């Protein structure tokens, strides 16, 4: 077992559990979207870094801190797309899994290339980062179907109509589901 990679996998799992806990709390606290998205994104980054360490060290003796992706050391790279593309070069996967993960990681990387979108209100250059609201209709009124088919979130005891941020919630749900592919790979020896 690669102890360094395992530490990354363990921490990825911890962030994943935190993201799931927050995700299930979004129903009653929509302001938790950014912390949820950050924890999920960070979980993906940790998983990919752990997988890169494990696969690289299978083929050559190199300290994790010395692994490079292009001109940057692994610990200096936060772009999910750069990490993902590097991992795909190291590890053979079936095309179906690659296609699923490609789409989700590209979408997330486009929104959060430098790992700061969900952590800060401003970019390094001072430009504001737009906040994407999640909102639910809490009126107990039936949705007006003339306005389109509503996106409804349901728990075991309640249901709410999403009035803002349905696509964001669907993207999170999809990423949670597709991360299972990476977790499965991390469990291989």
Coordinates of N, CA and C in Angstrom, one line a residue:
X1 N 0.8 -1.2 0.0 CA 0.0 0.0 0.0 C 0.9 1.2 0.0
X2 N 0.5 2.2 -0.8 CA 1.2 3.5 -0.8 C 0.7 4.4 0.2
X3 N 1.5 4.6 1.3 CA 1.0 5.4 2.5 C 0.7 6.8 2.1
X4 N 1.5 7.4 1.3 CA 1.3 8.8 0.9 C 0.0 9.0 0.1
X5 N -0.2 8.1 -0.9 CA -1.4 8.2 -1.6 C -2.6 7.9 -0.7
X6 N -2.5 7.0 0.2 CA -3.6 6.7 1.1 C -4.0 7.9 1.9
X7 N -3.1 8.7 2.4 CA -3.4 9.9 3.1 C -4.2 10.8 2.3
X8 N -3.9 10.9 1.0 CA -4.7 11.8 0.1 C -6.1 11.2 0.0
X9 N -6.2 9.9 -0.2 CA -7.5 9.2 -0.3 C -8.4 9.4 0.9
X10 N -7.7 9.2 2.1 CA -8.5 9.4 3.3 C -9.0 10.8 3.5
X11 N -8.2 11.8 3.2 CA -8.6 13.2 3.3 C -9.7 13.5 2.2
X12 N -9.5 12.9 1.1 CA -10.6 13.1 0.0 C -11.9 12.6 0.5
X13 N -11.9 11.4 1.2 CA -13.1 10.9 1.7 C -13.7 11.8 2.8
X14 N -12.9 12.3 3.6 CA -13.4 13.2 4.7 C -14.1 14.5 4.1
X15 N -13.4 15.1 3.1 CA -14.1 16.2 2.4 C -15.3 15.8 1.7
X16 N -15.3 14.6 1.1 CA -16.5 14.1 0.4 C -17.7 13.9 1.4
X17 N -17.4 13.4 2.6 CA -18.4 13.2 3.6 C -19.0 14.5 4.1
X18 N -18.0 15.5 4.2 CA -18.5 16.9 4.6 C -19.4 17.5 3.5
X19 N -19.0 17.3 2.3 CA -19.8 17.8 1.2 C -21.2 17.2 1.1
X20 N -21.2 15.9 1.4 CA -22.5 15.2 1.4 C -23.4 15.7 2.5
X21 N -22.8 15.9 3.7 CA -23.6 16.4 4.8 C -24.1 17.7 4.5
X22 N -23.3 18.6 4.0 CA -23.8 19.9 3.6 C -24.8 19.9 2.5
X23 N -24.6 19.0 1.5 CA -25.6 18.8 0.4 C -27.0 18.5 0.9
X24 N -27.0 17.6 1.9 CA -28.3 17.2 2.4 C -28.9 18.3 3.3
X25 N -28.1 19.3 3.7 CA -28.6 20.4 4.5 C -29.0 21.5 3.6
X26 N -28.7 21.5 2.4 CA -29.1 22.6 1.4 C -30.6 22.8 1.4
X27 N -31.3 21.7 1.6 CA -32.8 21.8 1.6 C -33.3 22.8 2.6
X28 N -32.7 22.9 3.7 CA -33.1 23.8 4.8 C -32.2 25.0 4.9
X29 N -31.1 25.0 4.2 CA -30.1 26.1 4.4 C -29.4 26.3 3.0
X30 N -30.1 27.0 2.1 CA -29.5 27.1 0.7 C -28.2 27.9 0.7
X31 N -27.9 28.6 1.7 CA -26.6 29.4 1.7 C -25.4 28.5 1.9
X32 N -25.6 27.2 2.1 CA -24.5 26.2 2.2 C -24.0 25.7 0.8
X33 N -24.5 26.3 -0.3 CA -24.1 25.8 -1.6 C -22.6 26.0 -1.8
X34 N -22.0 27.2 -1.5 CA -20.6 27.4 -1.8 C -19.7 26.4 -0.9
X35 N -20.0 26.3 0.4 CA -19.2 25.3 1.2 C -19.3 23.9 0.7
X36 N -20.5 23.6 0.2 CA -20.7 22.2 -0.3 C -19.9 22.0 -1.6
X37 N -20.0 23.0 -2.5 CA -19.3 22.9 -3.8 C -17.7 22.9 -3.5
X38 N -17.3 23.7 -2.6 CA -15.8 23.7 -2.3 C -15.4 22.4 -1.8
X39 N -16.1 21.8 -0.8 CA -15.7 20.5 -0.2 C -15.7 19.4 -1.3
X40 N -16.7 19.4 -2.2 CA -16.7 18.4 -3.2 C -15.6 18.6 -4.2
X41 N -15.3 19.9 -4.6 CA -14.2 20.2 -5.5 C -12.9 19.8 -4.9
X42 N -12.7 20.1 -3.6 CA -11.4 19.8 -3.0 C -11.3 18.2 -2.8
X43 N -12.4 17.5 -2.6 CA -12.3 16.1 -2.6 C -11.8 15.5 -3.9
X44 N -12.3 16.1 -5.0 CA -11.9 15.6 -6.4 C -10.4 15.9 -6.5
X45 N -9.9 17.1 -6.1 CA -8.5 17.4 -6.3 C -7.6 16.5 -5.4
X46 N -8.0 16.2 -4.2 CA -7.2 15.3 -3.4 C -7.2 13.9 -3.9
X47 N -8.3 13.4 -4.4 CA -8.4 12.1 -5.0 C -7.5 12.0 -6.2
X48 N -7.5 13.0 -7.1 CA -6.7 12.9 -8.3 C -5.2 13.0 -7.9
X49 N -4.9 13.8 -7.0 CA -3.5 13.9 -6.5 C -3.0 12.6 -5.9
X50 N -3.8 11.9 -5.1 CA -3.5 10.6 -4.5 C -3.3 9.6 -5.6
X51 N -4.2 9.6 -6.6 CA -4.1 8.6 -7.7 C -2.8 8.9 -8.5
X52 N -2.5 10.1 -8.8 CA -1.3 10.4 -9.5 C -0.1 10.0 -8.8
X53 N 0.0 10.2 -7.5 CA 1.1 9.8 -6.7 C 1.2 8.2 -6.7
X54 N 0.1 7.6 -6.5 CA 0.2 6.1 -6.5 C 0.6 5.5 -7.9
X55 N 0.1 6.0 -9.0 CA 0.4 5.5 -10.3 C 1.8 5.9 -10.7
X56 N 2.3 7.1 -10.3 CA 3.6 7.5 -10.7 C 4.7 6.7 -9.9
X57 N 4.4 6.5 -8.6 CA 5.4 5.7 -7.8 C 5.4 4.2 -8.1
X58 N 4.4 3.7 -8.8 CA 4.4 2.3 -9.3 C 5.5 2.1 -10.3
X59 N 5.8 3.2 -11.1 CA 6.7 3.1 -12.2 C 8.1 3.6 -12.0
X60 N 8.2 4.5 -11.0 CA 9.5 5.0 -10.7 C 9.6 5.5 -9.2
X61 N 10.8 5.4 -8.7 CA 11.0 5.8 -7.3 C 11.2 7.3 -7.3
X62 N 10.2 8.0 -6.8 CA 10.2 9.5 -6.7 C 9.3 9.9 -5.5
X63 N 9.8 10.9 -4.8 CA 9.0 11.4 -3.6 C 7.8 12.1 -4.2
X64 N 6.7 12.0 -3.5 CA 5.5 12.7 -3.9 C 5.7 14.2 -4.1
X65 N 6.5 14.8 -3.2 CA 6.8 16.3 -3.4 C 7.5 16.6 -4.6
X66 N 8.2 15.7 -5.2 CA 9.0 15.9 -6.5 C 8.2 15.6 -7.8
X67 N 7.0 15.0 -7.7 CA 6.3 14.7 -8.9 C 5.9 16.0 -9.5
X68 N 6.1 16.0 -10.9 CA 5.8 17.2 -11.6 C 4.7 16.9 -12.7
X69 N 3.9 17.9 -12.9 CA 2.9 17.9 -14.0 C 3.3 19.1 -14.8
X70 N 3.9 18.8 -16.0 CA 4.4 19.9 -16.8 C 5.6 20.6 -16.0
X71 N 5.5 21.9 -15.9 CA 6.6 22.6 -15.2 C 6.3 22.8 -13.7
X72 N 5.1 22.4 -13.2 CA 4.8 22.6 -11.8 C 4.8 21.3 -11.0
X73 N 5.2 21.5 -9.8 CA 5.1 20.4 -8.8 C 3.7 20.0 -8.6
X74 N 3.4 18.8 -8.3 CA 2.0 18.3 -8.0 C 1.3 19.2 -7.0
X75 N 2.0 19.5 -5.9 CA 1.3 20.3 -4.9 C 1.1 21.8 -5.2
X76 N 1.6 22.2 -6.4 CA 1.3 23.6 -6.9 C 0.2 23.6 -7.9
X77 N -0.2 22.5 -8.3 CA -1.3 22.4 -9.3 C -2.7 22.2 -8.7
X78 N -3.6 23.1 -9.0 CA -4.9 23.1 -8.5 C -6.0 22.9 -9.5
X79 N -5.6 22.9 -10.8 CA -6.5 22.8 -11.9 C -7.0 21.4 -12.0
X80 N -8.2 21.1 -11.8 CA -8.8 19.8 -11.9 C -8.5 19.2 -13.3
X81 N -8.7 20.0 -14.3 CA -8.5 19.5 -15.7 C -7.0 19.1 -15.9
X82 N -6.1 19.9 -15.4 CA -4.7 19.5 -15.6 C -4.4 18.2 -14.8
X83 N -4.9 18.1 -13.6 CA -4.7 16.9 -12.8 C -5.4 15.7 -13.5
X84 N -6.6 15.8 -13.9 CA -7.3 14.8 -14.6 C -6.6 14.3 -15.8
X85 N -6.2 15.2 -16.7 CA -5.6 14.8 -17.9 C -4.3 14.1 -17.7
X86 N -3.5 14.5 -16.6 CA -2.3 13.8 -16.3 C -2.6 12.4 -15.8
X87 N -3.6 12.3 -15.0 CA -4.0 11.0 -14.4 C -4.4 10.0 -15.6
X88 N -5.2 10.5 -16.5 CA -5.6 9.7 -17.7 C -4.4 9.1 -18.4
X89 N -3.3 9.9 -18.5 CA -2.1 9.4 -19.2 C -1.4 8.3 -18.4
X90 N -1.7 8.2 -17.1 CA -1.0 7.2 -16.2 C -1.8 5.9 -16.0
X91 N -3.1 6.0 -16.2 CA -4.0 4.9 -15.8 C -5.0 4.6 -16.9
X92 N -5.1 3.4 -17.3 CA -6.0 3.0 -18.4 C -7.4 2.8 -17.8
X93 N -8.4 3.5 -18.4 CA -9.8 3.4 -18.0 C -10.7 3.1 -19.2
X94 N -11.9 2.6 -18.9 CA -12.8 2.4 -20.0 C -13.4 3.7 -20.5
X95 N -13.7 3.8 -21.8 CA -14.1 5.0 -22.4 C -15.4 5.6 -21.8
X96 N -16.3 4.8 -21.3 CA -17.5 5.3 -20.6 C -17.2 6.1 -19.4
X97 N -16.3 5.6 -18.6 CA -15.9 6.3 -17.4 C -15.2 7.6 -17.7
X98 N -14.3 7.5 -18.7 CA -13.6 8.7 -19.1 C -14.5 9.8 -19.6
X99 N -15.5 9.4 -20.4 CA -16.4 10.4 -20.9 C -17.3 11.1 -19.8
X100 N -17.7 10.3 -18.9 CA -18.5 10.8 -17.8 C -17.6 11.8 -17.0
X101 N -16.5 11.4 -16.6 CA -15.6 12.3 -15.8 C -15.1 13.5 -16.6
X102 N -14.8 13.3 -17.8 CA -14.3 14.4 -18.7 C -15.3 15.5 -18.6
X103 N -16.6 15.2 -18.8 CA -17.6 16.2 -18.9 C -17.7 17.0 -17.5
X104 N -17.8 16.2 -16.5 CA -18.0 16.9 -15.1 C -16.8 17.7 -14.7
X105 N -15.6 17.1 -15.0 CA -14.4 17.8 -14.5 C -14.1 19.0 -15.4
X106 N -14.4 19.0 -16.7 CA -14.3 20.1 -17.6 C -15.2 21.2 -17.1
X107 N -16.4 20.9 -16.8 CA -17.4 21.9 -16.4 C -17.0 22.5 -15.1
X108 N -16.5 21.7 -14.1 CA -16.1 22.3 -12.8 C -14.8 23.1 -13.0
X109 N -13.9 22.6 -13.8 CA -12.7 23.3 -14.0 C -12.9 24.7 -14.7
X110 N -13.9 24.7 -15.6 CA -14.2 26.0 -16.2 C -14.7 27.0 -15.2
X111 N -15.5 26.6 -14.3 CA -16.0 27.5 -13.3 C -15.0 27.8 -12.2
X112 N -14.1 26.9 -11.9 CA -13.2 27.1 -10.8 C -11.8 26.6 -11.1
X113 N -11.1 27.3 -12.0 CA -9.8 26.8 -12.5 C -8.7 26.9 -11.4
X114 N -8.7 27.9 -10.6 CA -7.7 28.1 -9.6 C -8.1 27.8 -8.2
X115 N -9.2 27.1 -8.0 CA -9.6 26.6 -6.7 C -9.9 27.8 -5.7
X116 N -10.5 28.9 -6.3 CA -10.9 30.0 -5.4 C -12.3 30.4 -5.5
X117 N -13.0 29.9 -6.5 CA -14.4 30.4 -6.7 C -15.3 30.2 -5.5
X118 N -15.2 29.1 -4.9 CA -16.1 28.8 -3.7 C -15.5 29.2 -2.4
X119 N -14.3 29.7 -2.4 CA -13.7 30.1 -1.1 C -13.6 31.6 -0.9
X120 N -13.6 32.4 -2.0 CA -13.4 33.9 -1.8 C -14.5 34.6 -2.6
X121 N -14.8 35.9 -2.1 CA -15.8 36.7 -2.9 C -15.1 37.4 -4.0
X122 N -13.7 37.5 -4.0 CA -13.0 38.2 -5.1 C -11.9 37.4 -5.6
X123 N -11.6 37.6 -6.9 CA -10.4 37.0 -7.5 C -9.2 37.7 -7.0
X124 N -8.0 37.2 -7.3 CA -6.7 37.8 -6.9 C -6.6 39.2 -7.5
X125 N -7.2 39.4 -8.7 CA -7.1 40.7 -9.3 C -8.1 41.7 -8.8
X126 N -8.9 41.3 -7.8 CA -9.9 42.2 -7.2 C -11.3 42.1 -7.9
X127 N -11.4 41.4 -9.0 CA -12.7 41.3 -9.6 C -13.6 40.4 -8.8
X128 N -14.9 40.8 -8.6 CA -15.8 40.0 -7.8 C -16.1 38.6 -8.5
X129 N -16.2 37.7 -7.7 CA -16.6 36.3 -8.1 C -18.2 36.3 -8.0
X130 N -18.9 36.0 -9.0 CA -20.3 36.0 -8.9 C -20.8 34.9 -8.0
X131 N -21.8 35.2 -7.1 CA -22.4 34.3 -6.3 C -23.6 33.7 -7.0
X132 N -23.6 32.4 -7.0 CA -24.7 31.7 -7.7 C -25.7 31.2 -6.6
X133 N -26.9 31.9 -6.6 CA -27.8 31.5 -5.5 C -28.6 30.3 -5.8
X134 N -28.9 29.6 -4.7 CA -29.8 28.5 -4.7 C -31.0 29.0 -3.9
X135 N -32.2 28.8 -4.4 CA -33.4 29.3 -3.6 C -34.5 28.3 -3.8
X136 N -35.4 28.2 -2.8 CA -36.5 27.3 -2.8 C -37.8 28.0 -2.6
X137 N -38.9 27.6 -3.2 CA -40.2 28.2 -2.9 C -40.7 27.5 -1.6
X138 N -40.9 28.3 -0.6 CA -41.4 27.8 0.7 C -42.8 28.2 0.9
X139 N -43.5 28.5 -0.1 CA -44.9 29.0 0.1 C -46.0 27.9 0.2
X140 N -45.6 26.7 -0.1 CA -46.5 25.5 0.0 C -47.6 25.6 -1.2
X141 N -47.4 26.5 -2.1 CA -48.3 26.6 -3.3 C -47.8 25.7 -4.4
X142 N -48.7 25.1 -5.1 CA -48.3 24.3 -6.3 C -47.6 25.2 -7.3
X143 N -46.6 24.7 -8.0 CA -45.9 25.5 -9.0 C -46.8 25.7 -10.2
X144 N -46.6 26.8 -10.8 CA -47.4 27.2 -12.0 C -46.7 26.4 -13.2
X145 N -47.4 25.4 -13.7 CA -46.8 24.6 -14.8 C -46.7 25.4 -16.1
X146 N -47.4 26.5 -16.3 CA -47.3 27.3 -17.5 C -45.9 28.0 -17.5
X147 N -45.2 28.1 -16.4 CA -43.9 28.6 -16.4 C -42.8 27.6 -16.7
X148 N -43.2 26.4 -16.9 CA -42.3 25.3 -17.2 C -42.4 24.2 -16.1
X149 N -41.7 23.1 -16.4 CA -41.7 22.0 -15.5 C -40.7 22.4 -14.4
X150 N -41.2 22.4 -13.1 CA -40.3 22.8 -12.0 C -39.3 21.6 -11.6
X151 N -38.2 22.0 -11.1 CA -37.3 21.1 -10.5 C -37.6 21.0 -9.0
X152 N -37.9 19.8 -8.6 CA -38.3 19.6 -7.2 C -37.3 18.7 -6.5
X153 N -37.0 19.2 -5.3 CA -36.1 18.4 -4.4 C -37.0 17.8 -3.3
X154 N -36.8 16.5 -3.0 CA -37.6 15.8 -2.1 C -36.7 15.1 -1.0
X155 N -37.1 15.2 0.2 CA -36.5 14.5 1.3 C -37.5 13.4 1.7
X156 N -37.2 12.7 2.8 CA -38.1 11.7 3.3 C -39.4 12.3 3.9
X157 N -39.3 13.6 4.2 CA -40.5 14.2 4.9 C -41.0 15.4 4.2
X158 N -40.4 15.9 3.1 CA -40.8 17.2 2.6 C -40.4 17.2 1.1
X159 N -40.9 18.2 0.4 CA -40.5 18.5 -1.0 C -40.6 20.0 -1.2
X160 N -39.7 20.5 -2.0 CA -39.6 21.9 -2.3 C -39.3 22.1 -3.7
X161 N -39.9 23.2 -4.3 CA -39.6 23.6 -5.7 C -38.4 24.5 -5.7
X162 N -37.4 24.2 -6.5 CA -36.2 25.0 -6.7 C -36.6 26.2 -7.6
X163 N -36.4 27.4 -7.1 CA -36.7 28.5 -7.9 C -35.5 29.2 -8.5
X164 N -34.3 28.8 -8.0 CA -33.1 29.4 -8.5 C -32.0 28.4 -8.2
X165 N -31.2 28.1 -9.2 CA -30.0 27.2 -9.0 C -30.2 25.7 -9.3
X166 N -31.3 25.4 -10.0 CA -31.5 24.0 -10.3 C -30.4 23.3 -11.0
X167 N -29.8 24.0 -12.0 CA -28.7 23.4 -12.8 C -27.5 23.2 -11.8
X168 N -27.2 24.1 -10.9 CA -26.1 24.0 -10.0 C -26.3 22.7 -9.1
X169 N -27.5 22.5 -8.6 CA -27.8 21.3 -7.8 C -27.7 20.0 -8.6
X170 N -28.1 20.1 -9.9 CA -28.0 18.9 -10.7 C -26.5 18.6 -11.0
X171 N -25.7 19.6 -11.2 CA -24.3 19.4 -11.4 C -23.6 18.8 -10.2
X172 N -24.0 19.3 -9.0 CA -23.4 18.8 -7.8 C -23.8 17.3 -7.7
X173 N -25.1 17.0 -7.9 CA -25.5 15.6 -7.8 C -24.8 14.7 -8.7
X174 N -24.6 15.2 -10.0 CA -23.9 14.4 -11.0 C -22.4 14.1 -10.6
X175 N -21.8 15.2 -10.1 CA -20.4 15.0 -9.6 C -20.3 14.1 -8.5
X176 N -21.2 14.2 -7.5 CA -21.2 13.2 -6.4 C -21.2 11.8 -7.0
X177 N -22.1 11.5 -7.9 CA -22.3 10.2 -8.5 C -21.0 9.7 -9.2
X178 N -20.4 10.6 -10.0 CA -19.3 10.2 -10.8 C -18.0 10.1 -10.1
X179 N -17.9 10.8 -8.9 CA -16.8 10.6 -8.0 C -16.6 9.2 -7.6
X180 N -17.7 8.5 -7.5 CA -17.6 7.1 -7.1 C -16.6 6.3 -8.0
X181 N -16.5 6.7 -9.3 CA -15.5 6.0 -10.2 C -14.1 6.2 -9.6
X182 N -13.8 7.4 -9.3 CA -12.5 7.7 -8.7 C -12.2 7.0 -7.4
X183 N -13.3 7.0 -6.5 CA -13.1 6.3 -5.3 C -12.9 4.8 -5.5
X184 N -13.6 4.2 -6.5 CA -13.4 2.8 -6.8 C -11.9 2.6 -7.2
X185 N -11.4 3.5 -8.1 CA -10.0 3.3 -8.6 C -9.1 3.5 -7.4
X186 N -9.4 4.4 -6.4 CA -8.5 4.6 -5.3 C -8.4 3.3 -4.4
X187 N -9.4 2.5 -4.5 CA -9.4 1.3 -3.6 C -8.7 0.1 -4.2
X188 N -8.3 0.3 -5.5 CA -7.5 -0.8 -6.2 C -6.1 -0.8 -5.6
X189 N -5.4 -1.9 -5.7 CA -4.0 -1.9 -5.2 C -3.0 -1.9 -6.3

